Amino acid sequence: MDNYIYMDNSATTPVKEEVLKEMLPYFTKNYGNPSSIYSLGNQSKNAVEIAREKIAKALNAKPNEIFFTAGGSEADNWALKGVAYANRNKGNHIITSKIEHHGILHTCEYLEKQGFQVTYLDVDEYGVVNLKQLEDAITDKTILISIMFANNEIGTIQPIKEIGRIAKEKGIYFHTDAVQAIGHIRIDVNELNIDLLSLAAHKFYGPKGVGALYIRQGVKIDTLISGGAQERNRRAGTENVPGIVGMGKAIELAYENLEEKNARLISLRDRLIKKIFDNIDHVRLNGHPTNRLPGNVNVCFEFIEGESLLLSLDMEGIAASSGSACTSGSLEPSHVLLAIGLPHEVAHGSLRLSLGEFNTEEEVDYVVEKLTEIVTRLRAMSPLYENIKEVK
Ligand SMILES: *Cc1c(COP(=O)(O)O)cnc(C)c1O
């Protein structure tokens, strides 16, 4: 797809050429099973262990604290269900937020059916959790706090260090879904007192279907996938060797020159926001004005349906998202936008443009040009917008 403008990097990212290059031999030449004891198997095992070291290094964790999974959703499920079941004797209460990814929220709903109690913290208008409410929610039955690092829809970054401090003081495990943050923000699990952390390779230019759960040594957690002895008996199944190798390379590349890459992304992001506001009226920016992911833009256009906007953008060769990849296709507006206090009708007109390393200034300008045309055209068909104009 030449000339295609991809601004949906929070949904997934392309695999970088250098990443693919490292993966390829593990599909064909080096196809050994890491559990086999002959040398072909050993080669695969070594490749898996090298990748584990790279992931550990990026998080300031130990390699034996990294467990490979089939992506972010599995890591989220494992963290929540695993800690819940293993610590049942201690308590049955979990604290999370209203704006988590469905990998967390739907797992919490499942655990509620199993007899666990879940507190869903509110967020403020920018999508930041309330630390006072967090402290007040803690009881002697609380076994786990799970708060995402950065939100996938509105990009807001949470006060992770403060949450880690509160959890540590109370002796409660702290899990963070860092799928949107890893590779984009430097994370030190020790400095931040994180006990468990989920990540997924395809959000930082690695392959889909591979991720990891960081589990601090000593954390009591049950196994989710039973079977063979892989991952030191804690996650069965023959390793996705090419995927794991790709994830190792991708995380290494992601943290190279991160500050320069982020400065460039922030300048693209702010250019995009400014141009949208300069050209289109009745817009609001969702998420925190500054404390947000470098590539995230999320705006609501009043009197517009997000879905129509996406279809029109697609016809211009522009890929974006309304709500999150998982919520689009459903009629309910995004739970995140409702949680920050947007009325239903405004939440329906949301657009997420998530920038990545491959986007350019020219693309930003082109997108705003097309967006302005599309919004004007769609609004011309909206009786509500026509009324507003007459009042003015
Ligand atoms: C993408 C995403 C997930 C799910 O990861 P998969 O690898 O697609 O299963 C979980 N949490 C957040 C915040 C995400 O952005």
mmCIF file with all atom_site columns, N, CA, C and O and ligand atoms in Angstrom, residues 10-12 69-76 99-104 148-153 177-181 198-203 207-211 324 326 352, ligand 1:
data_model
loop_
_atom_site.group_PDB
_atom_site.id
_atom_site.type_symbol
_atom_site.label_atom_id
_atom_site.label_alt_id
_atom_site.label_comp_id
_atom_site.label_asym_id
_atom_site.label_entity_id
_atom_site.label_seq_id
_atom_site.pdbx_PDB_ins_code
_atom_site.Cartn_x
_atom_site.Cartn_y
_atom_site.Cartn_z
_atom_site.occupancy
_atom_site.B_iso_or_equiv
_atom_site.pdbx_formal_charge
_atom_site.auth_seq_id
_atom_site.auth_comp_id
_atom_site.auth_asym_id
_atom_site.auth_atom_id
_atom_site.pdbx_PDB_model_num
ATOM   1   N N  . SER A 1 10  ? -0.914  3.007   17.797 1.00 0.00 ? 10  SER A N  1
ATOM   2   C CA . SER A 1 10  ? -1.293  2.440   19.093 1.00 0.00 ? 10  SER A CA 1
ATOM   3   C C  . SER A 1 10  ? -2.037  1.128   18.918 1.00 0.00 ? 10  SER A C  1
ATOM   4   O O  . SER A 1 10  ? -2.167  0.352   19.865 1.00 0.00 ? 10  SER A O  1
ATOM   5   N N  . ALA A 1 11  ? -2.561  0.888   17.715 1.00 0.00 ? 11  ALA A N  1
ATOM   6   C CA . ALA A 1 11  ? -3.250  -0.385  17.459 1.00 0.00 ? 11  ALA A CA 1
ATOM   7   C C  . ALA A 1 11  ? -2.224  -1.471  17.167 1.00 0.00 ? 11  ALA A C  1
ATOM   8   O O  . ALA A 1 11  ? -2.316  -2.591  17.671 1.00 0.00 ? 11  ALA A O  1
ATOM   9   N N  . THR A 1 12  ? -1.256  -1.124  16.350 1.00 0.00 ? 12  THR A N  1
ATOM   10  C CA . THR A 1 12  ? -0.128  -2.016  16.084 1.00 0.00 ? 12  THR A CA 1
ATOM   11  C C  . THR A 1 12  ? 0.888   -1.240  15.270 1.00 0.00 ? 12  THR A C  1
ATOM   12  O O  . THR A 1 12  ? 0.582   -0.156  14.760 1.00 0.00 ? 12  THR A O  1
ATOM   13  N N  . THR A 1 69  ? 4.951   -14.754 26.697 1.00 0.00 ? 69  THR A N  1
ATOM   14  C CA . THR A 1 69  ? 3.531   -15.078 26.505 1.00 0.00 ? 69  THR A CA 1
ATOM   15  C C  . THR A 1 69  ? 3.187   -14.860 25.034 1.00 0.00 ? 69  THR A C  1
ATOM   16  O O  . THR A 1 69  ? 4.032   -14.443 24.259 1.00 0.00 ? 69  THR A O  1
ATOM   17  N N  . ALA A 1 70  ? 1.934   -15.118 24.720 1.00 0.00 ? 70  ALA A N  1
ATOM   18  C CA . ALA A 1 70  ? 1.481   -14.903 23.338 1.00 0.00 ? 70  ALA A CA 1
ATOM   19  C C  . ALA A 1 70  ? 0.908   -13.495 23.173 1.00 0.00 ? 70  ALA A C  1
ATOM   20  O O  . ALA A 1 70  ? -0.005  -13.288 22.374 1.00 0.00 ? 70  ALA A O  1
ATOM   21  N N  . GLY A 1 71  ? 1.417   -12.524 23.925 1.00 0.00 ? 71  GLY A N  1
ATOM   22  C CA . GLY A 1 71  ? 0.975   -11.144 23.731 1.00 0.00 ? 71  GLY A CA 1
ATOM   23  C C  . GLY A 1 71  ? 0.552   -10.462 25.009 1.00 0.00 ? 71  GLY A C  1
ATOM   24  O O  . GLY A 1 71  ? 0.677   -11.023 26.113 1.00 0.00 ? 71  GLY A O  1
ATOM   25  N N  . GLY A 1 72  ? 0.059   -9.242  24.856 1.00 0.00 ? 72  GLY A N  1
ATOM   26  C CA . GLY A 1 72  ? -0.322  -8.423  25.994 1.00 0.00 ? 72  GLY A CA 1
ATOM   27  C C  . GLY A 1 72  ? -1.532  -8.971  26.734 1.00 0.00 ? 72  GLY A C  1
ATOM   28  O O  . GLY A 1 72  ? -1.571  -8.975  27.963 1.00 0.00 ? 72  GLY A O  1
ATOM   29  N N  . SER A 1 73  ? -2.517  -9.463  26.001 1.00 0.00 ? 73  SER A N  1
ATOM   30  C CA . SER A 1 73  ? -3.739  -9.952  26.648 1.00 0.00 ? 73  SER A CA 1
ATOM   31  C C  . SER A 1 73  ? -3.443  -11.144 27.545 1.00 0.00 ? 73  SER A C  1
ATOM   32  O O  . SER A 1 73  ? -3.967  -11.238 28.658 1.00 0.00 ? 73  SER A O  1
ATOM   33  N N  . GLU A 1 74  ? -2.588  -12.049 27.063 1.00 0.00 ? 74  GLU A N  1
ATOM   34  C CA . GLU A 1 74  ? -2.256  -13.208 27.912 1.00 0.00 ? 74  GLU A CA 1
ATOM   35  C C  . GLU A 1 74  ? -1.503  -12.758 29.163 1.00 0.00 ? 74  GLU A C  1
ATOM   36  O O  . GLU A 1 74  ? -1.757  -13.254 30.268 1.00 0.00 ? 74  GLU A O  1
ATOM   37  N N  . ALA A 1 75  ? -0.593  -11.805 28.998 1.00 0.00 ? 75  ALA A N  1
ATOM   38  C CA . ALA A 1 75  ? 0.157   -11.315 30.158 1.00 0.00 ? 75  ALA A CA 1
ATOM   39  C C  . ALA A 1 75  ? -0.792  -10.687 31.178 1.00 0.00 ? 75  ALA A C  1
ATOM   40  O O  . ALA A 1 75  ? -0.678  -10.922 32.391 1.00 0.00 ? 75  ALA A O  1
ATOM   41  N N  . ASP A 1 76  ? -1.762  -9.903  30.688 1.00 0.00 ? 76  ASP A N  1
ATOM   42  C CA . ASP A 1 76  ? -2.748  -9.286  31.585 1.00 0.00 ? 76  ASP A CA 1
ATOM   43  C C  . ASP A 1 76  ? -3.575  -10.345 32.317 1.00 0.00 ? 76  ASP A C  1
ATOM   44  O O  . ASP A 1 76  ? -3.780  -10.275 33.531 1.00 0.00 ? 76  ASP A O  1
ATOM   45  N N  . ILE A 1 99  ? -10.420 2.883   33.274 1.00 0.00 ? 99  ILE A N  1
ATOM   46  C CA . ILE A 1 99  ? -9.973  3.130   31.894 1.00 0.00 ? 99  ILE A CA 1
ATOM   47  C C  . ILE A 1 99  ? -8.971  2.092   31.400 1.00 0.00 ? 99  ILE A C  1
ATOM   48  O O  . ILE A 1 99  ? -8.269  2.328   30.422 1.00 0.00 ? 99  ILE A O  1
ATOM   49  N N  . GLU A 1 100 ? -8.941  0.942   32.079 1.00 0.00 ? 100 GLU A N  1
ATOM   50  C CA . GLU A 1 100 ? -8.003  -0.095  31.639 1.00 0.00 ? 100 GLU A CA 1
ATOM   51  C C  . GLU A 1 100 ? -8.391  -0.650  30.272 1.00 0.00 ? 100 GLU A C  1
ATOM   52  O O  . GLU A 1 100 ? -9.543  -0.528  29.833 1.00 0.00 ? 100 GLU A O  1
ATOM   53  N N  . HIS A 1 101 ? -7.446  -1.322  29.650 1.00 0.00 ? 101 HIS A N  1
ATOM   54  C CA . HIS A 1 101 ? -7.704  -2.094  28.426 1.00 0.00 ? 101 HIS A CA 1
ATOM   55  C C  . HIS A 1 101 ? -8.657  -3.240  28.777 1.00 0.00 ? 101 HIS A C  1
ATOM   56  O O  . HIS A 1 101 ? -8.689  -3.701  29.919 1.00 0.00 ? 101 HIS A O  1
ATOM   57  N N  . HIS A 1 102 ? -9.406  -3.709  27.774 1.00 0.00 ? 102 HIS A N  1
ATOM   58  C CA . HIS A 1 102 ? -10.344 -4.810  28.055 1.00 0.00 ? 102 HIS A CA 1
ATOM   59  C C  . HIS A 1 102 ? -9.637  -6.078  28.527 1.00 0.00 ? 102 HIS A C  1
ATOM   60  O O  . HIS A 1 102 ? -10.241 -6.903  29.209 1.00 0.00 ? 102 HIS A O  1
ATOM   61  N N  . GLY A 1 103 ? -8.347  -6.221  28.196 1.00 0.00 ? 103 GLY A N  1
ATOM   62  C CA . GLY A 1 103 ? -7.581  -7.363  28.712 1.00 0.00 ? 103 GLY A CA 1
ATOM   63  C C  . GLY A 1 103 ? -7.582  -7.390  30.232 1.00 0.00 ? 103 GLY A C  1
ATOM   64  O O  . GLY A 1 103 ? -7.516  -8.459  30.850 1.00 0.00 ? 103 GLY A O  1
ATOM   65  N N  . ILE A 1 104 ? -7.661  -6.234  30.844 1.00 0.00 ? 104 ILE A N  1
ATOM   66  C CA . ILE A 1 104 ? -7.753  -6.122  32.307 1.00 0.00 ? 104 ILE A CA 1
ATOM   67  C C  . ILE A 1 104 ? -9.224  -6.112  32.746 1.00 0.00 ? 104 ILE A C  1
ATOM   68  O O  . ILE A 1 104 ? -9.633  -6.892  33.612 1.00 0.00 ? 104 ILE A O  1
ATOM   69  N N  . MET A 1 148 ? -2.845  0.679   34.568 1.00 0.00 ? 148 MET A N  1
ATOM   70  C CA . MET A 1 148 ? -2.064  0.728   33.330 1.00 0.00 ? 148 MET A CA 1
ATOM   71  C C  . MET A 1 148 ? -1.040  1.857   33.366 1.00 0.00 ? 148 MET A C  1
ATOM   72  O O  . MET A 1 148 ? -1.252  2.884   34.015 1.00 0.00 ? 148 MET A O  1
ATOM   73  N N  . PHE A 1 149 ? 0.060   1.681   32.644 1.00 0.00 ? 149 PHE A N  1
ATOM   74  C CA . PHE A 1 149 ? 1.112   2.694   32.622 1.00 0.00 ? 149 PHE A CA 1
ATOM   75  C C  . PHE A 1 149 ? 0.655   3.892   31.805 1.00 0.00 ? 149 PHE A C  1
ATOM   76  O O  . PHE A 1 149 ? 0.678   5.033   32.267 1.00 0.00 ? 149 PHE A O  1
ATOM   77  N N  . ALA A 1 150 ? 0.216   3.632   30.585 1.00 0.00 ? 150 ALA A N  1
ATOM   78  C CA . ALA A 1 150 ? -0.272  4.709   29.719 1.00 0.00 ? 150 ALA A CA 1
ATOM   79  C C  . ALA A 1 150 ? -1.496  4.191   28.989 1.00 0.00 ? 150 ALA A C  1
ATOM   80  O O  . ALA A 1 150 ? -1.544  3.023   28.596 1.00 0.00 ? 150 ALA A O  1
ATOM   81  N N  . ASN A 1 151 ? -2.466  5.069   28.821 1.00 0.00 ? 151 ASN A N  1
ATOM   82  C CA . ASN A 1 151 ? -3.735  4.628   28.226 1.00 0.00 ? 151 ASN A CA 1
ATOM   83  C C  . ASN A 1 151 ? -3.643  4.521   26.711 1.00 0.00 ? 151 ASN A C  1
ATOM   84  O O  . ASN A 1 151 ? -3.115  5.398   26.032 1.00 0.00 ? 151 ASN A O  1
ATOM   85  N N  . ASN A 1 152 ? -4.231  3.446   26.181 1.00 0.00 ? 152 ASN A N  1
ATOM   86  C CA . ASN A 1 152 ? -4.152  3.190   24.750 1.00 0.00 ? 152 ASN A CA 1
ATOM   87  C C  . ASN A 1 152 ? -5.037  4.121   23.918 1.00 0.00 ? 152 ASN A C  1
ATOM   88  O O  . ASN A 1 152 ? -4.783  4.314   22.739 1.00 0.00 ? 152 ASN A O  1
ATOM   89  N N  . GLU A 1 153 ? -6.062  4.708   24.513 1.00 0.00 ? 153 GLU A N  1
ATOM   90  C CA . GLU A 1 153 ? -6.927  5.584   23.719 1.00 0.00 ? 153 GLU A CA 1
ATOM   91  C C  . GLU A 1 153 ? -6.505  7.046   23.816 1.00 0.00 ? 153 GLU A C  1
ATOM   92  O O  . GLU A 1 153 ? -6.317  7.711   22.800 1.00 0.00 ? 153 GLU A O  1
ATOM   93  N N  . ASP A 1 177 ? -0.174  -2.720  33.283 1.00 0.00 ? 177 ASP A N  1
ATOM   94  C CA . ASP A 1 177 ? -0.273  -3.043  31.863 1.00 0.00 ? 177 ASP A CA 1
ATOM   95  C C  . ASP A 1 177 ? 0.508   -1.943  31.151 1.00 0.00 ? 177 ASP A C  1
ATOM   96  O O  . ASP A 1 177 ? 0.031   -0.823  30.992 1.00 0.00 ? 177 ASP A O  1
ATOM   97  N N  . ALA A 1 178 ? 1.734   -2.276  30.766 1.00 0.00 ? 178 ALA A N  1
ATOM   98  C CA . ALA A 1 178 ? 2.618   -1.274  30.162 1.00 0.00 ? 178 ALA A CA 1
ATOM   99  C C  . ALA A 1 178 ? 2.729   -1.472  28.650 1.00 0.00 ? 178 ALA A C  1
ATOM   100 O O  . ALA A 1 178 ? 3.707   -1.059  28.029 1.00 0.00 ? 178 ALA A O  1
ATOM   101 N N  . VAL A 1 179 ? 1.706   -2.105  28.074 1.00 0.00 ? 179 VAL A N  1
ATOM   102 C CA . VAL A 1 179 ? 1.774   -2.439  26.652 1.00 0.00 ? 179 VAL A CA 1
ATOM   103 C C  . VAL A 1 179 ? 1.971   -1.193  25.780 1.00 0.00 ? 179 VAL A C  1
ATOM   104 O O  . VAL A 1 179 ? 2.708   -1.225  24.805 1.00 0.00 ? 179 VAL A O  1
ATOM   105 N N  . GLN A 1 180 ? 1.338   -0.075  26.149 1.00 0.00 ? 180 GLN A N  1
ATOM   106 C CA . GLN A 1 180 ? 1.502   1.144   25.340 1.00 0.00 ? 180 GLN A CA 1
ATOM   107 C C  . GLN A 1 180 ? 2.782   1.902   25.687 1.00 0.00 ? 180 GLN A C  1
ATOM   108 O O  . GLN A 1 180 ? 3.210   2.764   24.933 1.00 0.00 ? 180 GLN A O  1
ATOM   109 N N  . ALA A 1 181 ? 3.347   1.604   26.844 1.00 0.00 ? 181 ALA A N  1
ATOM   110 C CA . ALA A 1 181 ? 4.480   2.405   27.321 1.00 0.00 ? 181 ALA A CA 1
ATOM   111 C C  . ALA A 1 181 ? 5.827   1.802   26.947 1.00 0.00 ? 181 ALA A C  1
ATOM   112 O O  . ALA A 1 181 ? 6.781   2.525   26.636 1.00 0.00 ? 181 ALA A O  1
ATOM   113 N N  . SER A 1 198 ? 3.043   -6.099  32.081 1.00 0.00 ? 198 SER A N  1
ATOM   114 C CA . SER A 1 198 ? 2.706   -6.739  30.799 1.00 0.00 ? 198 SER A CA 1
ATOM   115 C C  . SER A 1 198 ? 3.272   -5.938  29.640 1.00 0.00 ? 198 SER A C  1
ATOM   116 O O  . SER A 1 198 ? 3.211   -4.702  29.650 1.00 0.00 ? 198 SER A O  1
ATOM   117 N N  . LEU A 1 199 ? 3.772   -6.650  28.633 1.00 0.00 ? 199 LEU A N  1
ATOM   118 C CA . LEU A 1 199 ? 4.220   -5.968  27.421 1.00 0.00 ? 199 LEU A CA 1
ATOM   119 C C  . LEU A 1 199 ? 3.900   -6.822  26.195 1.00 0.00 ? 199 LEU A C  1
ATOM   120 O O  . LEU A 1 199 ? 3.694   -8.026  26.303 1.00 0.00 ? 199 LEU A O  1
ATOM   121 N N  . ALA A 1 200 ? 3.856   -6.174  25.032 1.00 0.00 ? 200 ALA A N  1
ATOM   122 C CA . ALA A 1 200 ? 3.549   -6.867  23.771 1.00 0.00 ? 200 ALA A CA 1
ATOM   123 C C  . ALA A 1 200 ? 4.424   -6.296  22.667 1.00 0.00 ? 200 ALA A C  1
ATOM   124 O O  . ALA A 1 200 ? 4.496   -5.087  22.478 1.00 0.00 ? 200 ALA A O  1
ATOM   125 N N  . ALA A 1 201 ? 5.075   -7.179  21.902 1.00 0.00 ? 201 ALA A N  1
ATOM   126 C CA . ALA A 1 201 ? 6.067   -6.761  20.914 1.00 0.00 ? 201 ALA A CA 1
ATOM   127 C C  . ALA A 1 201 ? 5.486   -5.907  19.784 1.00 0.00 ? 201 ALA A C  1
ATOM   128 O O  . ALA A 1 201 ? 6.149   -5.014  19.278 1.00 0.00 ? 201 ALA A O  1
ATOM   129 N N  . HIS A 1 202 ? 4.227   -6.185  19.400 1.00 0.00 ? 202 HIS A N  1
ATOM   130 C CA . HIS A 1 202 ? 3.730   -5.511  18.192 1.00 0.00 ? 202 HIS A CA 1
ATOM   131 C C  . HIS A 1 202 ? 3.390   -4.039  18.404 1.00 0.00 ? 202 HIS A C  1
ATOM   132 O O  . HIS A 1 202 ? 3.054   -3.340  17.463 1.00 0.00 ? 202 HIS A O  1
ATOM   133 N N  . LYS A 1 203 ? 3.532   -3.544  19.633 1.00 0.00 ? 203 LYS A N  1
ATOM   134 C CA . LYS A 1 203 ? 3.312   -2.122  19.873 1.00 0.00 ? 203 LYS A CA 1
ATOM   135 C C  . LYS A 1 203 ? 4.634   -1.345  19.810 1.00 0.00 ? 203 LYS A C  1
ATOM   136 O O  . LYS A 1 203 ? 4.635   -0.138  19.933 1.00 0.00 ? 203 LYS A O  1
ATOM   137 N N  . PRO A 1 207 ? 6.922   -8.291  16.247 1.00 0.00 ? 207 PRO A N  1
ATOM   138 C CA . PRO A 1 207 ? 5.832   -9.087  15.661 1.00 0.00 ? 207 PRO A CA 1
ATOM   139 C C  . PRO A 1 207 ? 4.607   -9.226  16.578 1.00 0.00 ? 207 PRO A C  1
ATOM   140 O O  . PRO A 1 207 ? 4.705   -9.048  17.786 1.00 0.00 ? 207 PRO A O  1
ATOM   141 N N  . LYS A 1 208 ? 3.487   -9.552  15.977 1.00 0.00 ? 208 LYS A N  1
ATOM   142 C CA . LYS A 1 208 ? 2.247   -9.793  16.728 1.00 0.00 ? 208 LYS A CA 1
ATOM   143 C C  . LYS A 1 208 ? 2.272   -11.179 17.369 1.00 0.00 ? 208 LYS A C  1
ATOM   144 O O  . LYS A 1 208 ? 3.003   -12.059 16.928 1.00 0.00 ? 208 LYS A O  1
ATOM   145 N N  . GLY A 1 209 ? 1.472   -11.358 18.398 1.00 0.00 ? 209 GLY A N  1
ATOM   146 C CA . GLY A 1 209 ? 1.343   -12.684 18.998 1.00 0.00 ? 209 GLY A CA 1
ATOM   147 C C  . GLY A 1 209 ? 2.479   -13.074 19.918 1.00 0.00 ? 209 GLY A C  1
ATOM   148 O O  . GLY A 1 209 ? 2.657   -14.250 20.217 1.00 0.00 ? 209 GLY A O  1
ATOM   149 N N  . VAL A 1 210 ? 3.253   -12.102 20.364 1.00 0.00 ? 210 VAL A N  1
ATOM   150 C CA . VAL A 1 210 ? 4.302   -12.412 21.338 1.00 0.00 ? 210 VAL A CA 1
ATOM   151 C C  . VAL A 1 210 ? 4.415   -11.244 22.318 1.00 0.00 ? 210 VAL A C  1
ATOM   152 O O  . VAL A 1 210 ? 4.306   -10.079 21.944 1.00 0.00 ? 210 VAL A O  1
ATOM   153 N N  . GLY A 1 211 ? 4.575   -11.593 23.568 1.00 0.00 ? 211 GLY A N  1
ATOM   154 C CA . GLY A 1 211 ? 4.683   -10.583 24.622 1.00 0.00 ? 211 GLY A CA 1
ATOM   155 C C  . GLY A 1 211 ? 5.389   -11.199 25.809 1.00 0.00 ? 211 GLY A C  1
ATOM   156 O O  . GLY A 1 211 ? 6.008   -12.264 25.689 1.00 0.00 ? 211 GLY A O  1
ATOM   157 N N  . SER A 1 324 ? -10.823 2.607   20.731 1.00 0.00 ? 324 SER A N  1
ATOM   158 C CA . SER A 1 324 ? -9.684  1.711   20.543 1.00 0.00 ? 324 SER A CA 1
ATOM   159 C C  . SER A 1 324 ? -10.069 0.660   19.529 1.00 0.00 ? 324 SER A C  1
ATOM   160 O O  . SER A 1 324 ? -11.226 0.498   19.192 1.00 0.00 ? 324 SER A O  1
ATOM   161 N N  . CYS A 1 326 ? -10.462 -2.286  19.795 1.00 0.00 ? 326 CYS A N  1
ATOM   162 C CA . CYS A 1 326 ? -11.410 -3.286  20.283 1.00 0.00 ? 326 CYS A CA 1
ATOM   163 C C  . CYS A 1 326 ? -12.805 -2.710  20.419 1.00 0.00 ? 326 CYS A C  1
ATOM   164 O O  . CYS A 1 326 ? -13.784 -3.426  20.310 1.00 0.00 ? 326 CYS A O  1
ATOM   165 N N  . ARG A 1 352 ? -8.706  8.937   17.180 1.00 0.00 ? 352 ARG A N  1
ATOM   166 C CA . ARG A 1 352 ? -7.347  8.777   17.692 1.00 0.00 ? 352 ARG A CA 1
ATOM   167 C C  . ARG A 1 352 ? -6.386  8.683   16.514 1.00 0.00 ? 352 ARG A C  1
ATOM   168 O O  . ARG A 1 352 ? -6.562  7.828   15.634 1.00 0.00 ? 352 ARG A O  1
HETATM 169 C C1 . LIG B 2 .   ? -2.667  -3.741  22.662 1.00 0.00 ? 1   LIG B C1 1
HETATM 170 C C2 . LIG B 2 .   ? -2.902  -3.699  24.134 1.00 0.00 ? 1   LIG B C2 1
HETATM 171 C C3 . LIG B 2 .   ? -3.146  -4.876  24.865 1.00 0.00 ? 1   LIG B C3 1
HETATM 172 C C4 . LIG B 2 .   ? -3.318  -6.206  24.206 1.00 0.00 ? 1   LIG B C4 1
HETATM 173 O O1 . LIG B 2 .   ? -2.139  -6.699  23.674 1.00 0.00 ? 1   LIG B O1 1
HETATM 174 P P1 . LIG B 2 .   ? -2.223  -7.890  22.585 1.00 0.00 ? 1   LIG B P1 1
HETATM 175 O O2 . LIG B 2 .   ? -0.795  -8.207  22.304 1.00 0.00 ? 1   LIG B O2 1
HETATM 176 O O3 . LIG B 2 .   ? -2.938  -7.320  21.411 1.00 0.00 ? 1   LIG B O3 1
HETATM 177 O O4 . LIG B 2 .   ? -2.943  -9.017  23.221 1.00 0.00 ? 1   LIG B O4 1
HETATM 178 C C5 . LIG B 2 .   ? -3.297  -4.772  26.223 1.00 0.00 ? 1   LIG B C5 1
HETATM 179 N N1 . LIG B 2 .   ? -3.207  -3.580  26.848 1.00 0.00 ? 1   LIG B N1 1
HETATM 180 C C6 . LIG B 2 .   ? -2.977  -2.441  26.194 1.00 0.00 ? 1   LIG B C6 1
HETATM 181 C C7 . LIG B 2 .   ? -2.876  -1.161  26.955 1.00 0.00 ? 1   LIG B C7 1
HETATM 182 C C8 . LIG B 2 .   ? -2.825  -2.463  24.807 1.00 0.00 ? 1   LIG B C8 1
HETATM 183 O O5 . LIG B 2 .   ? -2.611  -1.320  24.163 1.00 0.00 ? 1   LIG B O5 1
#
